Structure formats: structure tokens, C-alpha cells
GROMACS .gro file of C-alpha atoms in nm:
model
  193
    1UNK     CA    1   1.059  -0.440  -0.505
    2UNK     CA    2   1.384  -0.288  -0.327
    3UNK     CA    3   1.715  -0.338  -0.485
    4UNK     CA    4   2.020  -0.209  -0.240
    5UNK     CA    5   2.367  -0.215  -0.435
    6UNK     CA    6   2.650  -0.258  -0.279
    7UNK     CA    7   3.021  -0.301  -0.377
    8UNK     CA    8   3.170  -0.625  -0.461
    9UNK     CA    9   3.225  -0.835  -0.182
   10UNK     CA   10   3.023  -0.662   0.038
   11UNK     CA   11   2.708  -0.834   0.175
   12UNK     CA   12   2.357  -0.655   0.234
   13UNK     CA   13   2.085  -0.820   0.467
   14UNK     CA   14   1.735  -0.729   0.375
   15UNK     CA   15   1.542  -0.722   0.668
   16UNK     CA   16   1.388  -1.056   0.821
   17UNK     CA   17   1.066  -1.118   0.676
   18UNK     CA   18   0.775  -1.122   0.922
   19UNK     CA   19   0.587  -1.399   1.085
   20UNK     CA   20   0.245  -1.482   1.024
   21UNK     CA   21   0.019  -1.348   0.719
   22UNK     CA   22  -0.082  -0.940   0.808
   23UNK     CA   23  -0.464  -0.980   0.709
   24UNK     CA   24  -0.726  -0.694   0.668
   25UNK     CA   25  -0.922  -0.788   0.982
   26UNK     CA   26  -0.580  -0.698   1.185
   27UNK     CA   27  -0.508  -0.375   1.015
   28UNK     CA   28  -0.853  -0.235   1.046
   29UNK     CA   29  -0.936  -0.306   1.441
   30UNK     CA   30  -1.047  -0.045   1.598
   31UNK     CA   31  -0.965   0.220   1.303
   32UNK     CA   32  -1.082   0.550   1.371
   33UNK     CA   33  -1.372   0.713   1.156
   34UNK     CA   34  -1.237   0.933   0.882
   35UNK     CA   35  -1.432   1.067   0.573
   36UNK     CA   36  -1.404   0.876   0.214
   37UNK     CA   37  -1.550   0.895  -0.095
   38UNK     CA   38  -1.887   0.709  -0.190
   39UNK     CA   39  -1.985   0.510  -0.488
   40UNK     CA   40  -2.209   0.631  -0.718
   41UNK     CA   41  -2.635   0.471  -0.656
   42UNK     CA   42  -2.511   0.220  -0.980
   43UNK     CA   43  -2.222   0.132  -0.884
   44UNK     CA   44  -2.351   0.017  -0.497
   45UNK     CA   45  -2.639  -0.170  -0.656
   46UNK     CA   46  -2.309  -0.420  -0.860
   47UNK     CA   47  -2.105  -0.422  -0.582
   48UNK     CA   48  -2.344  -0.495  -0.311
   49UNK     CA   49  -2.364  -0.879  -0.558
   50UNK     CA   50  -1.997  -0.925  -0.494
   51UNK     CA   51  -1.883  -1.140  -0.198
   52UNK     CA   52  -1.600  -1.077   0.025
   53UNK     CA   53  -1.265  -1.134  -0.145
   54UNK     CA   54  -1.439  -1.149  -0.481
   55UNK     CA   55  -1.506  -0.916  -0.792
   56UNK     CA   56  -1.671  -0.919  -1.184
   57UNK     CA   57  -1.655  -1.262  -1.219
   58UNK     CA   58  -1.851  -1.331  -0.942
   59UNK     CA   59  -2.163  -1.138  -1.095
   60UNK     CA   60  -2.437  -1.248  -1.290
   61UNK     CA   61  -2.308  -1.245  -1.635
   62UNK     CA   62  -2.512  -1.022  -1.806
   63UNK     CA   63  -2.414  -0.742  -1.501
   64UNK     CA   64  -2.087  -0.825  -1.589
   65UNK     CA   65  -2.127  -0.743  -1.911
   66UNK     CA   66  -2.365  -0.434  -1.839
   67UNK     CA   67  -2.131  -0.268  -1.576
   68UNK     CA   68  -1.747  -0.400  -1.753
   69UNK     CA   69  -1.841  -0.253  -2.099
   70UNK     CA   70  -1.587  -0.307  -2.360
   71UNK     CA   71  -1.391  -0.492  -2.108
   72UNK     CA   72  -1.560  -0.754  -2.098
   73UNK     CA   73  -1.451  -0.887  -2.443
   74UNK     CA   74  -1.069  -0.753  -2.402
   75UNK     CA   75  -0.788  -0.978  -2.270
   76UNK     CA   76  -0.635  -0.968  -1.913
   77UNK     CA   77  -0.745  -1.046  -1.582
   78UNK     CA   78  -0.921  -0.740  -1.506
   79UNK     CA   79  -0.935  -0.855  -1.129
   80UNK     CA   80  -0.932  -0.511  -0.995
   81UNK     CA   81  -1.312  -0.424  -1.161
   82UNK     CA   82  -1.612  -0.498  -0.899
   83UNK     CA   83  -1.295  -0.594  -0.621
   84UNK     CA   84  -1.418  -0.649  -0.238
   85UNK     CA   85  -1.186  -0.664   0.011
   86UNK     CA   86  -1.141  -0.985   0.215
   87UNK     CA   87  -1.144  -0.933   0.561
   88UNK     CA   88  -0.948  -1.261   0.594
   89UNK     CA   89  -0.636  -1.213   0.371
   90UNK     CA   90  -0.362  -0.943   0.336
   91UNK     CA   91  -0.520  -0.627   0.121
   92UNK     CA   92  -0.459  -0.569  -0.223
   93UNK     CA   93  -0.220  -0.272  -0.331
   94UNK     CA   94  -0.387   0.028  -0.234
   95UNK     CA   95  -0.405   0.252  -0.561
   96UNK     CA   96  -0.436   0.634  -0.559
   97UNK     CA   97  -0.798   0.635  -0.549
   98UNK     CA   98  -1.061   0.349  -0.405
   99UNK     CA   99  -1.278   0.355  -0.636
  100UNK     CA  100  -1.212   0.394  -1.032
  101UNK     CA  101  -1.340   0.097  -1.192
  102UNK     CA  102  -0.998  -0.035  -1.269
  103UNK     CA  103  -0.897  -0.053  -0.901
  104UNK     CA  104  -1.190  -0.093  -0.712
  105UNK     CA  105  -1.113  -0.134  -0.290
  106UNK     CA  106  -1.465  -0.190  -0.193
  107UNK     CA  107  -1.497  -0.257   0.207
  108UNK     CA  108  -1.563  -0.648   0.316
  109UNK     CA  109  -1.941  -0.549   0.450
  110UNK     CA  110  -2.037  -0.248   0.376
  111UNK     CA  111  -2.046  -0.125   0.032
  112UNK     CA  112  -1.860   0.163  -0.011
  113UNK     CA  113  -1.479   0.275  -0.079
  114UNK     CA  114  -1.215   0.273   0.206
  115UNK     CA  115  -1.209   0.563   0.394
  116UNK     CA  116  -0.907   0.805   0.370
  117UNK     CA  117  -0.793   0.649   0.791
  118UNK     CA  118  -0.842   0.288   0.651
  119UNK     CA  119  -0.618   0.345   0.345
  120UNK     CA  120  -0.380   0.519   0.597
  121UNK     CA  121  -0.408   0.237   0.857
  122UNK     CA  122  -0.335  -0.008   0.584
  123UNK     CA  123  -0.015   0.146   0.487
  124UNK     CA  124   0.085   0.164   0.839
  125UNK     CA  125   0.035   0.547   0.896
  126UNK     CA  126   0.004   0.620   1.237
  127UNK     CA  127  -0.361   0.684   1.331
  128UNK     CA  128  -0.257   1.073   1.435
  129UNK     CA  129  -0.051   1.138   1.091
  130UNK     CA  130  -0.251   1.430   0.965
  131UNK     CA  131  -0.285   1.437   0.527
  132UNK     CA  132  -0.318   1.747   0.385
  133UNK     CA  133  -0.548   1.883   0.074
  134UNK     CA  134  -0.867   1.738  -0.052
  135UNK     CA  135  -1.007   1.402   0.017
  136UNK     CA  136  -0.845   1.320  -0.362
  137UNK     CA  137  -0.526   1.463  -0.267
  138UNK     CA  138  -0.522   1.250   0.090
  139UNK     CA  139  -0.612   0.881  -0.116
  140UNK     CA  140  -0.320   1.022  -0.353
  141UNK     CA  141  -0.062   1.076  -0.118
  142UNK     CA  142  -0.157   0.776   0.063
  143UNK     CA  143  -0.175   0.513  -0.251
  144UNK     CA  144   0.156   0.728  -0.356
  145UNK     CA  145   0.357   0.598  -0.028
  146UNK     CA  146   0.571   0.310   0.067
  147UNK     CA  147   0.420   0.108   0.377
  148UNK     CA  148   0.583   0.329   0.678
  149UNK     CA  149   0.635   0.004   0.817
  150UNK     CA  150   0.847  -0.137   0.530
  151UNK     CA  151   1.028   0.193   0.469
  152UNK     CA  152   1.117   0.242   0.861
  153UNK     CA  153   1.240  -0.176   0.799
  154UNK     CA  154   1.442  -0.097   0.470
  155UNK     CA  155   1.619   0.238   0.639
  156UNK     CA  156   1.686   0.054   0.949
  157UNK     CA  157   1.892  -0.222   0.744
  158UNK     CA  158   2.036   0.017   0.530
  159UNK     CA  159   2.138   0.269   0.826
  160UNK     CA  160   2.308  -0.068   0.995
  161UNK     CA  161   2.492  -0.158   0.674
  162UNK     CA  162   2.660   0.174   0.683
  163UNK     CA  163   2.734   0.194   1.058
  164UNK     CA  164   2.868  -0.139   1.017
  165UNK     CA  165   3.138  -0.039   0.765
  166UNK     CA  166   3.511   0.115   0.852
  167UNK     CA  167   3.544   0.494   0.801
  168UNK     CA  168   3.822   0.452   0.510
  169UNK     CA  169   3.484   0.335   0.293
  170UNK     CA  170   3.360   0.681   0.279
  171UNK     CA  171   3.583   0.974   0.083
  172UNK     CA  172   3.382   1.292   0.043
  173UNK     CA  173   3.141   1.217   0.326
  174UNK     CA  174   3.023   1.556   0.502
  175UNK     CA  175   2.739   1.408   0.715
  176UNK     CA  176   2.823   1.199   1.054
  177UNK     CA  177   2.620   0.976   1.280
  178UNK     CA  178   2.402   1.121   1.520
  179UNK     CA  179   2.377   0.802   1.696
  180UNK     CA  180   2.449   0.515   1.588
  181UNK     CA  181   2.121   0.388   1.315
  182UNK     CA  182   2.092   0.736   1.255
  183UNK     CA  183   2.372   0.844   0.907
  184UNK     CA  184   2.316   1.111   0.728
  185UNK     CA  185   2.458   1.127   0.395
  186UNK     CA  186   2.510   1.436   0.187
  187UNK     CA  187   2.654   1.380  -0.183
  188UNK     CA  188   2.857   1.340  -0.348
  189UNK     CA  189   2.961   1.023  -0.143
  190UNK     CA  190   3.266   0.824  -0.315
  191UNK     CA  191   3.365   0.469  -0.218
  192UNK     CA  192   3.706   0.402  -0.236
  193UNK     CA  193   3.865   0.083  -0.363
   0.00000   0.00000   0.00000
């Protein structure tokens, strides 16, 4: 969720929402190969039960049981355990890593873990945006971000808000327009009454 404050009286338009439903299928075409992590001989033998777009409840019930433990019993939804990965609807939140039981991504077909360029692709990283440390440290950073996508849309209506407002708005302001879409602010930045 964004929240964008502005004074009173002043009005703030979020960006247009998109057309059409963004679904896995799309994101993924033609992704290039990258490394990822790999599920453990157990783990491949529950997930390969689990259809596309499904999880737990989908198993047998005593491999539910086996495989969820003591969460079984608990409360909650517990949707993320045994997850696959529709390739027909949008894809669930990436998390930090693909495969903790908790938050499983597990890929439509094949069962395994998204690689490190699918979780990218799916948060709209360019396909040449280079991540840097270990193959943890590249699923961190990744499930860490905002969609580049959504953050390039939320900048772009925030950038136009301020270029759309008079200069006697801004006391204190030391940065200035490149062009315009492009203000940089350095604090402290006052509004005036």
C-alpha cells in the first residue's frame, strides 16, 4: 500500500491502474536462465503432488499431515506451505527466499524454486540488472524490492504533482528540476501556508 500526503486542498492522482490481469505466463516468456536454489529430495517428492495454482490442501491428507507438522492442527490459512505457482494468474508476493516452508514459490511444471532471473523478471527488473552477493543475498534483495514497475509509476505521479505546483509552495527548497519529471528534493523542505 502507498499513502502520498498532501496539504489540504490539494489533490494527488495515483497513477491509472493497468488494463488487463499481468499473469505468470506473461512475466516469464522468454526469461533468461539464471541459477536458483533447489528443494531438498523430500520436499520434491510433496510438491511434485501439488497442481498448478494449488498447495497443502491439495495433498493426500496424511502427507499433509506428515510434511505440515504441528501446523497442521494450528489455526490460519497456511496457504503459502506446499504453494505452486499458476501459470495462469498474477504471482503471489515474492518473499525473500522461494522456498522456506512458510512461503513456498514452487514453479507451475517443474518442481523446483524460482530462479534468482524469474524472481527478478517478476518484479519487473530488467533482464540485464546485475544482483550482487550470494544466491541468498540476490532472492533477498529481490523479495526486499518494490516492483520497478510500480515504483518508476508512483515517482512518475509524485514527480508530476510537484512540477505541477507554483514555486511559492516550496520555502527552503535547495534542489531544482533537471527537466521537467525529474525534482530533486533535499530537506528540510517547508510548505508554506
Amino acid at each position: 500500500m502507498f499513502l502520498i500526503g498532501t496539504r489540504k486542498g490539494l489533490i494527488f492522482n495515483y497513477p491509472k491502474k493497468i488494463k488487463g490481469k499481468p499473469v505468470l505466463r506473461d512475466a516469464l516468456k522468454d526469461v533468461p536462465e539464471s541459477e536458483g536454489t533447489e528443494y531438498s529430495d523430500k520436499k520434491k517428492e510433496v510438491l511434485k503432488l501439488v497442481p498448478p495454482g494449488g498447495c497443502w490442501v491439495d495433498l493426500p491428507q496424511e502427507v499433509q499431515k506428515e510434511y505440515m507438522g504441528k501446523s497442521f492442527y494450528s489455526g490460519g490459512g497456511k496457504r503459502g506451505m506446499a504453494r505452486r505457482i499458476s501459470w495462469d494468474d498474477p504471482c503471489l508476493t515474492l518473499t525473500t527466499s522461494p522456498c522456506q516452508k512458510q512461503t513456498e514459490r514452487c514453479h507451475p511444471e517443474e518442481t523446483r524454486p524460482l530462479t534468482v532471473r524469474e524472481y527478478a523478471r517478476i518484479q519487473t527488473f530488467p533482464d540485464d540488472w546485475q544482483f550482487s552477493g550470494s544466491m541468498s543475498a540476490q532472492y533477498k534483495q529481490i523479495g526486499n524490492a518494490v516492483p520497478v514497475n510500480l515504483a518508476q509509476a508512483i515517482a512518475s505521479s509524485v514527480a508530476g504533482f510537484l512540477d505541477g505546483l507554483p514555486e511559492e509552495f516550496f520555502v527552503g527548497f535547495s534542489g531544482q528540476a533537471q527537466e521537467k519529471g525529474q525534482v530533486q528534493l533535499e530537506l528540510p523542505l517547508k510548505m508554506v501556508a
